[in-house]
Coordinates of N, CA and C in Angstrom, one line a residue:
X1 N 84.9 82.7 121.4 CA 84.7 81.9 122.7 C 84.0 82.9 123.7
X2 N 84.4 83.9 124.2 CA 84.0 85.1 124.9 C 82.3 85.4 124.2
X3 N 82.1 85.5 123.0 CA 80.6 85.5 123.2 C 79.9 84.4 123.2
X4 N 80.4 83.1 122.6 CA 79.0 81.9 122.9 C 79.2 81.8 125.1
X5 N 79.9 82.6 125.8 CA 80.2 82.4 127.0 C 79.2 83.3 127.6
X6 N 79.2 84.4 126.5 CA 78.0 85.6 126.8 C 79.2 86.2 127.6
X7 N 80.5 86.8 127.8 CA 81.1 87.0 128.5 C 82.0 88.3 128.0
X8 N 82.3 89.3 128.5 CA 83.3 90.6 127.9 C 83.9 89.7 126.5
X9 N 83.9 90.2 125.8 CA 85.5 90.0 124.6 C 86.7 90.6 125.1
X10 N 87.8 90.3 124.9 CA 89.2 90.8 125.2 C 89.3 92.0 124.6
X11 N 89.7 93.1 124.9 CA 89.7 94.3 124.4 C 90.6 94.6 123.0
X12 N 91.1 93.5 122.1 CA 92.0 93.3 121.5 C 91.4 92.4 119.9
X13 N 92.2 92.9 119.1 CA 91.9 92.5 117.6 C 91.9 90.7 117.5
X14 N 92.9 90.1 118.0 CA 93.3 88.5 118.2 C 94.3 88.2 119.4
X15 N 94.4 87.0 119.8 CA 95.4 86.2 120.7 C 96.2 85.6 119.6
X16 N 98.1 85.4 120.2 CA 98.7 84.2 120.0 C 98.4 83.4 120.9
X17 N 98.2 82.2 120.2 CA 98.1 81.3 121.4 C 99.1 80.3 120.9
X18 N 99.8 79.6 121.9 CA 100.3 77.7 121.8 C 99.4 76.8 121.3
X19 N 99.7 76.3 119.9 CA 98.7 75.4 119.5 C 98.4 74.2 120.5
X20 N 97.4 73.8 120.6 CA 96.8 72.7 121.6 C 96.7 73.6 123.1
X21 N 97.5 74.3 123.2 CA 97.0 75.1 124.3 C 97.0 76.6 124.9
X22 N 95.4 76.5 124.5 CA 95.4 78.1 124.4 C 94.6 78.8 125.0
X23 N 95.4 78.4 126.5 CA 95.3 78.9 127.8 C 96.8 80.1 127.9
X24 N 97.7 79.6 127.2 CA 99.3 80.0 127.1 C 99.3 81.2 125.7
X25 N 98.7 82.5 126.4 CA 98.7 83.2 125.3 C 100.3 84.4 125.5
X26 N 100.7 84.4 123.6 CA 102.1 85.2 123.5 C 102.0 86.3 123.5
X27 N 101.4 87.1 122.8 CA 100.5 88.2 122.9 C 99.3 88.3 122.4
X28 N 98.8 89.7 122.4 CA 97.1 90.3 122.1 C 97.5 90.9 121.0
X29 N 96.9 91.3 119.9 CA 96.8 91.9 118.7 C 96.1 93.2 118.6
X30 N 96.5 94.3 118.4 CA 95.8 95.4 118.4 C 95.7 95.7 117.1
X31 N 95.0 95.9 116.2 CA 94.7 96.5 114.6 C 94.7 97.6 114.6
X32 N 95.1 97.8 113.6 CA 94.5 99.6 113.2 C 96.2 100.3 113.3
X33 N 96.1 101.4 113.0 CA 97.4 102.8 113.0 C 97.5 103.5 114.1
X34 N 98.4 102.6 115.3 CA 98.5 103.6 116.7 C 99.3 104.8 115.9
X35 N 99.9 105.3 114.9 CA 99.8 106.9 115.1 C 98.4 107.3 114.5
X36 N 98.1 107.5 114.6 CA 96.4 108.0 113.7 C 95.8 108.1 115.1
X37 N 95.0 109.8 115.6 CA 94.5 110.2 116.6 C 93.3 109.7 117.4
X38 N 92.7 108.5 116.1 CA 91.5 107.7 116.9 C 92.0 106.4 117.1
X39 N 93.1 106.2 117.3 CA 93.7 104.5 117.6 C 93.6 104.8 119.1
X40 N 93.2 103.6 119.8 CA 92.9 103.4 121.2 C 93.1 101.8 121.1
X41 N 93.8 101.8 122.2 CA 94.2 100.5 122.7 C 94.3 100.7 124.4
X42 N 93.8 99.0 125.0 CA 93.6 98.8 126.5 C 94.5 98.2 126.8
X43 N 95.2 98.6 128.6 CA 95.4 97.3 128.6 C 95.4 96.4 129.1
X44 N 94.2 96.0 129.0 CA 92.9 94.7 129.8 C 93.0 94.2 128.9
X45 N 93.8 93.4 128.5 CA 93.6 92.0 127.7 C 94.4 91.1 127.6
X46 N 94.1 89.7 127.6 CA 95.1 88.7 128.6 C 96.2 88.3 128.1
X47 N 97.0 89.3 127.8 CA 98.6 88.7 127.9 C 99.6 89.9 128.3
X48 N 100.9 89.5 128.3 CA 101.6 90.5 129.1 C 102.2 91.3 128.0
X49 N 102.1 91.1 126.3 CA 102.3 91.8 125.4 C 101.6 92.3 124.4
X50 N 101.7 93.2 123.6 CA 100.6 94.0 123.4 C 101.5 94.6 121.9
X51 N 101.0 93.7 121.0 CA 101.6 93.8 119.6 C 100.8 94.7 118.6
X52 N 101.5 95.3 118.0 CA 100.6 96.3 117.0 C 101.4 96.9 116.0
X53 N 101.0 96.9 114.5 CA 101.9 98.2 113.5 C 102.6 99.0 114.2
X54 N 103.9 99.4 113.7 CA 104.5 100.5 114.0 C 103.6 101.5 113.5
X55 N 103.3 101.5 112.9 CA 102.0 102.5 112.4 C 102.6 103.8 110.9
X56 N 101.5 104.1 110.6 CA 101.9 105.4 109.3 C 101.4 106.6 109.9
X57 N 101.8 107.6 108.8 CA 101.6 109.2 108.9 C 99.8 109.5 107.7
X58 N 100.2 107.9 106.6 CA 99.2 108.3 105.8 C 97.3 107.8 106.2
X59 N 96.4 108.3 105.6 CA 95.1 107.9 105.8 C 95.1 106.9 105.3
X60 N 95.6 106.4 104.3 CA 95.2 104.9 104.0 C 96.2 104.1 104.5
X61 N 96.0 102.6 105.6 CA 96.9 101.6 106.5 C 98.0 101.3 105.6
X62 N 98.5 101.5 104.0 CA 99.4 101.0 103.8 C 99.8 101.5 102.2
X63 N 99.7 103.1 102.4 CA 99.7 103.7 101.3 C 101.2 103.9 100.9
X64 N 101.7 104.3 100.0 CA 103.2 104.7 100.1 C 102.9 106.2 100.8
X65 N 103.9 106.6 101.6 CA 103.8 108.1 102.5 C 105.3 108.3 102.3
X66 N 105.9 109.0 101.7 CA 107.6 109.6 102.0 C 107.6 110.0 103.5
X67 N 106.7 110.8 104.1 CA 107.2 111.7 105.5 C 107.0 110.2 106.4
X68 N 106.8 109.0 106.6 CA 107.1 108.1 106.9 C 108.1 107.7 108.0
X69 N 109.0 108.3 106.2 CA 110.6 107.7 106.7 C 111.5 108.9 106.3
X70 N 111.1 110.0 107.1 CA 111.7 111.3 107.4 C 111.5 111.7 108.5
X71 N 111.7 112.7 109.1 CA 111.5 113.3 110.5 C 110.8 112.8 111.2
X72 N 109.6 113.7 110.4 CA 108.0 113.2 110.5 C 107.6 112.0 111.6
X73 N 107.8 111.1 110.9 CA 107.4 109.9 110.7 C 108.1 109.1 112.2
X74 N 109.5 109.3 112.4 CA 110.3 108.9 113.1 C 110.0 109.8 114.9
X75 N 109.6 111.5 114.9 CA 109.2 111.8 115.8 C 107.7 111.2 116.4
X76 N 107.0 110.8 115.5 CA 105.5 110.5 115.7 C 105.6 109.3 116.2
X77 N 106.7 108.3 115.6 CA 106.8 107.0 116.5 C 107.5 107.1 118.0
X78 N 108.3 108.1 117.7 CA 109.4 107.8 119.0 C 108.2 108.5 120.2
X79 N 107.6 109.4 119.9 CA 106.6 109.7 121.2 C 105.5 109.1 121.6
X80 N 104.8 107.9 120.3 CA 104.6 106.7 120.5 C 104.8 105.7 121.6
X81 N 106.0 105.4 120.8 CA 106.5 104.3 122.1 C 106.6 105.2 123.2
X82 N 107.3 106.2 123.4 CA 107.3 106.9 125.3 C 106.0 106.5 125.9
X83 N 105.1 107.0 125.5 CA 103.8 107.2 126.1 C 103.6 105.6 126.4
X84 N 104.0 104.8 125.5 CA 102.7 103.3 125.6 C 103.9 102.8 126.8
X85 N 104.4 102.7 126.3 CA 105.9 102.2 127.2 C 105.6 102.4 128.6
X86 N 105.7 103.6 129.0 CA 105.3 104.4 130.3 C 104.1 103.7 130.6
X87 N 103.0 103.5 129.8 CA 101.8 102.7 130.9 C 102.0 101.5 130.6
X88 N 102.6 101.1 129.8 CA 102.6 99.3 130.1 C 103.3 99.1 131.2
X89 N 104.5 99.6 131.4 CA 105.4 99.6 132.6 C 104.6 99.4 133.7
X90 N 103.2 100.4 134.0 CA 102.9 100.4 135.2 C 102.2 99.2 135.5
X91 N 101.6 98.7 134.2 CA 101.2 96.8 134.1 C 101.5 95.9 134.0
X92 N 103.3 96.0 133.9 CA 104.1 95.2 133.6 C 103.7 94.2 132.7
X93 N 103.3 95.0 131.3 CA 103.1 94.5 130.2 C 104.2 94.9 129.4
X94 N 104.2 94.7 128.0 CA 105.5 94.9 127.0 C 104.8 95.1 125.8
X95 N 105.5 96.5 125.0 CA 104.9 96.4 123.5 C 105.7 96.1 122.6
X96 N 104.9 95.3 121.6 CA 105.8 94.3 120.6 C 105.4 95.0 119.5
X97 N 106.1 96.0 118.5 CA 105.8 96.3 117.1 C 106.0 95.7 115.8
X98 N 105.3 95.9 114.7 CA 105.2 95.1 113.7 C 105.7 95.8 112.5
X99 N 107.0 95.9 112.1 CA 107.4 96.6 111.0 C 107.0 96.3 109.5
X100 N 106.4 97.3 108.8 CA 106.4 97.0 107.9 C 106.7 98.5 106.4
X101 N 107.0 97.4 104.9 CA 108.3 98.2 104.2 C 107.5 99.4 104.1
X102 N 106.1 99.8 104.5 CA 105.0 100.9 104.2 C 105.0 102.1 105.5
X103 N 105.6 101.2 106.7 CA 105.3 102.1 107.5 C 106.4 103.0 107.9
X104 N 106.1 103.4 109.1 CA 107.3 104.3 109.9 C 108.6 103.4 110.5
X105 N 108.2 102.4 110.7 CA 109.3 101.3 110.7 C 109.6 100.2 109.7
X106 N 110.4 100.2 109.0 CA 110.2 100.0 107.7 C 111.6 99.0 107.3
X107 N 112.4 98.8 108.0 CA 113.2 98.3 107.4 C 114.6 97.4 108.8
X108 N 115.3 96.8 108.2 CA 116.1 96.1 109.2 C 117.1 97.3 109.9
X109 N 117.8 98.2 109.2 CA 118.5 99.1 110.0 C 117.5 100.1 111.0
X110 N 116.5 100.2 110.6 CA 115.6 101.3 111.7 C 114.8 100.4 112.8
X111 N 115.1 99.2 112.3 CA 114.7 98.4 113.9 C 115.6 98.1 114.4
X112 N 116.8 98.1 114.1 CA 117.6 98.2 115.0 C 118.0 99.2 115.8
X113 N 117.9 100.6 115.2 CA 117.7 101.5 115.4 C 116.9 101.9 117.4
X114 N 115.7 101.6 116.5 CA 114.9 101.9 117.5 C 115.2 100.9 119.1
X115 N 115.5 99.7 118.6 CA 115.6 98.6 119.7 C 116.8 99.5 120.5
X116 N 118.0 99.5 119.9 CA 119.0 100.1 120.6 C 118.5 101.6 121.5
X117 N 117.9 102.8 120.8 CA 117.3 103.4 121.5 C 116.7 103.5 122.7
X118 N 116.2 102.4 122.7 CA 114.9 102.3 123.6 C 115.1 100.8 124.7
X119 N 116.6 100.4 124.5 CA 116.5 99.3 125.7 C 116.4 99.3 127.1
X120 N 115.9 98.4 127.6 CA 115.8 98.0 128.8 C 114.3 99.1 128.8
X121 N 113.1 99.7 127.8 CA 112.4 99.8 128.7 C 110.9 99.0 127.9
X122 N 111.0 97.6 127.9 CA 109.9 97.0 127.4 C 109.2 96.7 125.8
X123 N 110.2 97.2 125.0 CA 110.1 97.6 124.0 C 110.6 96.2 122.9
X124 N 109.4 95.9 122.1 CA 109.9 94.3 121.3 C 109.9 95.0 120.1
X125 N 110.0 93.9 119.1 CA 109.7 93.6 117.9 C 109.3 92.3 117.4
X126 N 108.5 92.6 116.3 CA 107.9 91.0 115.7 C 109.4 91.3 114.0
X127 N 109.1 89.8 114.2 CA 109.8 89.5 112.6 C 108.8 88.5 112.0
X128 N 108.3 89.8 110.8 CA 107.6 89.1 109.6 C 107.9 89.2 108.5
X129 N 108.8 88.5 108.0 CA 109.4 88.5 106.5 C 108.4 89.1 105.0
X130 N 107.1 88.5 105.5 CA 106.2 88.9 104.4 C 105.7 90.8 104.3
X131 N 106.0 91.1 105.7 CA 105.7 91.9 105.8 C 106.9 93.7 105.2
X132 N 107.8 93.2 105.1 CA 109.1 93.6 105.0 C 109.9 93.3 103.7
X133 N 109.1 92.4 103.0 CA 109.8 92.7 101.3 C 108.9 93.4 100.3
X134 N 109.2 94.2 99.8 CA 108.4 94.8 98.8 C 108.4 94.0 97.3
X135 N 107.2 94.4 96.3 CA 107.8 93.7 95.0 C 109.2 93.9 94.3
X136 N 109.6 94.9 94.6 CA 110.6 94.9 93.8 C 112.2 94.6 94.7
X137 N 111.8 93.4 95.4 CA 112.7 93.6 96.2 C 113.0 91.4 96.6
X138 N 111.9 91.0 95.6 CA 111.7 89.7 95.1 C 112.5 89.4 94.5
X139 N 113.4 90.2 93.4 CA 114.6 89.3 92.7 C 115.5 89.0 93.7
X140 N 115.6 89.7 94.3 CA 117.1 89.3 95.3 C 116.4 88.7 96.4
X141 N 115.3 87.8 96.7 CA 114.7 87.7 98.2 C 115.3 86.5 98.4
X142 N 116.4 85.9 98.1 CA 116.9 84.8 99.5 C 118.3 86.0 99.8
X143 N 118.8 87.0 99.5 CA 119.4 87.6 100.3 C 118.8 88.4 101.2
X144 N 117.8 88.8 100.5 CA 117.2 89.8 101.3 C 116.6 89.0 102.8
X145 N 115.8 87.6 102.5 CA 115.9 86.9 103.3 C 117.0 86.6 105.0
X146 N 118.1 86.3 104.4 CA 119.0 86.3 104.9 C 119.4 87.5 106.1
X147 N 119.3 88.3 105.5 CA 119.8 89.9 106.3 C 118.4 89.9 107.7
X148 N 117.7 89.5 106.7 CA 116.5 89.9 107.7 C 116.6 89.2 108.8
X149 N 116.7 87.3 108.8 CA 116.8 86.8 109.6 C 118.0 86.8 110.2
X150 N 119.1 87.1 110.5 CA 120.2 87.3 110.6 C 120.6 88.0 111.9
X151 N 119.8 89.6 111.5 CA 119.7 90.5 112.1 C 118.5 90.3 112.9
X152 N 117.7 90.5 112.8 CA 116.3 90.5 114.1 C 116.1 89.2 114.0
X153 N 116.0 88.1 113.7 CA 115.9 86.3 114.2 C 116.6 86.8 115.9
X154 N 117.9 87.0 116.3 CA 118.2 86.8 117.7 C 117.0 87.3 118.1
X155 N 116.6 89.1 117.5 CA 116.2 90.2 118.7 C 114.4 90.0 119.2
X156 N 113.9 89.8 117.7 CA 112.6 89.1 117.7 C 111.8 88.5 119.3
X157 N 110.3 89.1 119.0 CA 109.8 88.4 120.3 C 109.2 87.6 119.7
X158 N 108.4 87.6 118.7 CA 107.6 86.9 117.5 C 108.2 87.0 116.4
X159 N 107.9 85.8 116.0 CA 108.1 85.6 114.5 C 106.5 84.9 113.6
X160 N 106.4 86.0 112.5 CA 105.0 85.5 112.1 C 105.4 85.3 110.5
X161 N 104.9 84.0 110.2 CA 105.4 83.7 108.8 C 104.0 83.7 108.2
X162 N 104.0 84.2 107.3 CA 103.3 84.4 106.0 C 103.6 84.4 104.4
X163 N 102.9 83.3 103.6 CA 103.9 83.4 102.5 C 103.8 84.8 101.1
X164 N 104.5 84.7 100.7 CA 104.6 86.1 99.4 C 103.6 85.8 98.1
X165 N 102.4 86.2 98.4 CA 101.6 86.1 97.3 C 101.5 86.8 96.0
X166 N 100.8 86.6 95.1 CA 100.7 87.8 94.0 C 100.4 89.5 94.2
X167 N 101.0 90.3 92.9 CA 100.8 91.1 94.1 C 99.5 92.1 93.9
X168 N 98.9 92.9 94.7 CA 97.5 93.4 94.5 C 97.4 94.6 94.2
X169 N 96.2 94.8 94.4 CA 95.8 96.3 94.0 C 96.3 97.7 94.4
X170 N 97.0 97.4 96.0 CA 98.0 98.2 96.1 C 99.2 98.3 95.7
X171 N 99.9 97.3 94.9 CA 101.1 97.1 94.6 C 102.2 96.3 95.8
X172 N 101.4 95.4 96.7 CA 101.6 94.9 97.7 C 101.9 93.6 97.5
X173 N 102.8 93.1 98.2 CA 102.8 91.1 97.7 C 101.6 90.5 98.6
X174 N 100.7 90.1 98.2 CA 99.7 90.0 98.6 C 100.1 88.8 100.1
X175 N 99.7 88.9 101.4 CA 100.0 88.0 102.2 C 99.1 86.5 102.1
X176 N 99.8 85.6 101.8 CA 98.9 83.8 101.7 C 99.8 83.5 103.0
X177 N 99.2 82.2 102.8 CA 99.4 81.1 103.4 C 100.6 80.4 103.1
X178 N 101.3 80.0 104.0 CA 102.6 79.3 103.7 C 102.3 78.1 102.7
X179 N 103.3 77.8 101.4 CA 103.2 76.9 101.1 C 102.2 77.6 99.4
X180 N 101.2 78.6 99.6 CA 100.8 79.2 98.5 C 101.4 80.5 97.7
X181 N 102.4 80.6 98.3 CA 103.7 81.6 97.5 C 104.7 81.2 97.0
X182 N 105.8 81.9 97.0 CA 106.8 82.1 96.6 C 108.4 81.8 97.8
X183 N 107.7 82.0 98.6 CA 108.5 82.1 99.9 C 109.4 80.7 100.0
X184 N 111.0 80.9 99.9 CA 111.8 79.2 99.7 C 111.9 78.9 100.9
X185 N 111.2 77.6 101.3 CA 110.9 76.9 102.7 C 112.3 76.0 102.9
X186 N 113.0 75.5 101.8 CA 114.7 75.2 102.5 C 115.2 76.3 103.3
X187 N 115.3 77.2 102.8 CA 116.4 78.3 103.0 C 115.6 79.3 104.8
X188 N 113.8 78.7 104.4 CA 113.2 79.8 105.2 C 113.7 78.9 106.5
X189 N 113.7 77.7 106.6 CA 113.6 76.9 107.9 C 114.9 76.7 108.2
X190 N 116.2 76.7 107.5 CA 117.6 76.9 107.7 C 117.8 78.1 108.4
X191 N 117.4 79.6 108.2 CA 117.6 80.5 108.9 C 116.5 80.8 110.4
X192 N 115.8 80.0 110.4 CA 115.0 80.2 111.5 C 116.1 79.0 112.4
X193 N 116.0 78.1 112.0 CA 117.0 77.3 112.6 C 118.4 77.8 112.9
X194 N 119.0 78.9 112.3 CA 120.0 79.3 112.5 C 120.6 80.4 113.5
X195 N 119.1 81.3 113.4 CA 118.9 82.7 113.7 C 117.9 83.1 115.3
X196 N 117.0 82.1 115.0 CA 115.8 82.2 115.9 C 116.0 81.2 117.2
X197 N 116.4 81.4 118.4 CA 116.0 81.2 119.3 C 114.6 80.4 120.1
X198 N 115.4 79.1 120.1 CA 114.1 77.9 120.2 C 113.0 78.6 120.9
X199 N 112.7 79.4 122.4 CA 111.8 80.0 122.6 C 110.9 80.8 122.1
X200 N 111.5 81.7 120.9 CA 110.5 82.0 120.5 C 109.6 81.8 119.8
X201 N 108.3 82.4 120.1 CA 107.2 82.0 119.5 C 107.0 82.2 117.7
X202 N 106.6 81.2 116.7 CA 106.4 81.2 115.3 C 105.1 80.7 115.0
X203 N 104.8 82.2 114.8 CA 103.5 82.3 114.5 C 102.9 81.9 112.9
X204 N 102.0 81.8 113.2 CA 101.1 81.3 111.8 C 99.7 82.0 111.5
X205 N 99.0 82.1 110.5 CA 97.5 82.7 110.7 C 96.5 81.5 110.5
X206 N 95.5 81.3 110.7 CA 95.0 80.0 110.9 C 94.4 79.5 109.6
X207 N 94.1 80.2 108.7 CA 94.2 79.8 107.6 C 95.0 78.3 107.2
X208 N 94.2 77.4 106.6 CA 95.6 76.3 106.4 C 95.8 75.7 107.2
X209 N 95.7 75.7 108.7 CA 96.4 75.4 109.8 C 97.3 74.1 109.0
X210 N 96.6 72.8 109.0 CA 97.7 71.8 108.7 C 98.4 71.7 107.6
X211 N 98.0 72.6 106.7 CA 98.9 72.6 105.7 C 100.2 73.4 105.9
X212 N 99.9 74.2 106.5 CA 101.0 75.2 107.1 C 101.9 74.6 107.6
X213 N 101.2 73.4 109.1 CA 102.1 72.9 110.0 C 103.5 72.2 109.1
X214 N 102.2 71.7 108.5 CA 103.2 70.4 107.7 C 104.3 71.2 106.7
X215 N 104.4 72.3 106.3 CA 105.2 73.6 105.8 C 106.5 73.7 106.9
X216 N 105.8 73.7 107.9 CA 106.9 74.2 108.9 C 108.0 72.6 109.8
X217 N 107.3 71.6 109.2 CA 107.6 70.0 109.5 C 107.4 69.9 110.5
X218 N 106.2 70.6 111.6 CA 105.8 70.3 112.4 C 104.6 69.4 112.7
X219 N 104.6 68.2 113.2 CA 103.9 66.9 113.7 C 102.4 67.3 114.7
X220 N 101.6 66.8 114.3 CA 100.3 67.3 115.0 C 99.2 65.8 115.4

């Protein structure tokens, strides 16, 4: 939109927007590894949250890295968040992180973790189920399910559903479209219904759009 307008782009990777209206944006999307020393992010872009990877220690976005989820990994985020925290404050913006089972935030006890740490100063989380089961973590995934939504469904600022596809070249469940996985849509929409807080936002990637909606029994 910003370029057939001929007009700046938003300084940011994507918007959530409210379907049909998307004037009502939830957050801005920042891509890339805020730990990695060439990650730059603004915050000139139009929303008051500012979502991004918890980020890794490794060169490649989503390599296996042990120091991760050791010291390492846990100092590099916690000075992270200080710093972004501290200038969003002064914009009365908020950053929303995106855990995933590769990165430095990696799992339901370390977001909890970190939330407790760090309340009351701006500090979200997203819940993405697809992003947070590994393959081998598929046999058991309506419990695993379960735990997940259970636990961050209350704390969640976003919720972004993606379904569990085959898995790839990284040894990754490859992320689809709802409805082209594996992901059990009884059980997924019982715990969103159980766990998730009508306000918050449930995100989708546009892919699909009505196939998705109609996934989620939402009427368009």
């Amino acid at each position: 939109m910003a370029s057939l307008a001929k007009a700046t782009a938003p300084a940011c990777d994507g918007l959530v927007c409210k379907l049909g209206e998307p004037d009502r944006v939830a957050a801005a999307w920042i891509d890339g590894n805020p730990l990695h020393p060439t990650w730059v992010a603004t915050v000139e872009t139009p929303s008051s949250r500012l979502w991004c990877w918890s980020g890794t220690l490794a060169e490649e976005p989503f390599a296996i890295h042990p120091p991760n989820w050791m010291s390492p990994g846990r100092s590099s985020l916690d000075a992270f968040v200080q710093a972004a925290t501290t200038t969003l404050r002064n914009s009365a913006q908020a950053l929303c992180l995106r855990p995933h089972h590769r990165h430095v935030l990696s799992d339901v006890p370390g977001c909890m973790r970190l939330l407790r740490e760090n309340a009351g100063i701006g500090l979200h989380i997203s819940l993405a189920p697809a992003d947070l089961i590994s393959p081998d973590m598929v046999k058991d995934l309506p419990d695993h399910l379960e735990r997940i939504f259970s636990t961050l469904g209350p704390r969640a600022a976003i919720v972004l559903l993606q379904d569990l596809g085959p898995i790839d070249q990284h040894n990754l469940l490859a992320p689809v479209a709802l409805g082209d996985g594996i992901l059990p849509r009884d059980q997924v929409l019982q715990l969103i219904k159980d766990h998730v807080p009508a306000e918050t936002p449930i995100v989708v990637m546009p892919q699909r759009l009505p196939e998705q909606l109609a996934w989620l029994g939402c009427k368009v």
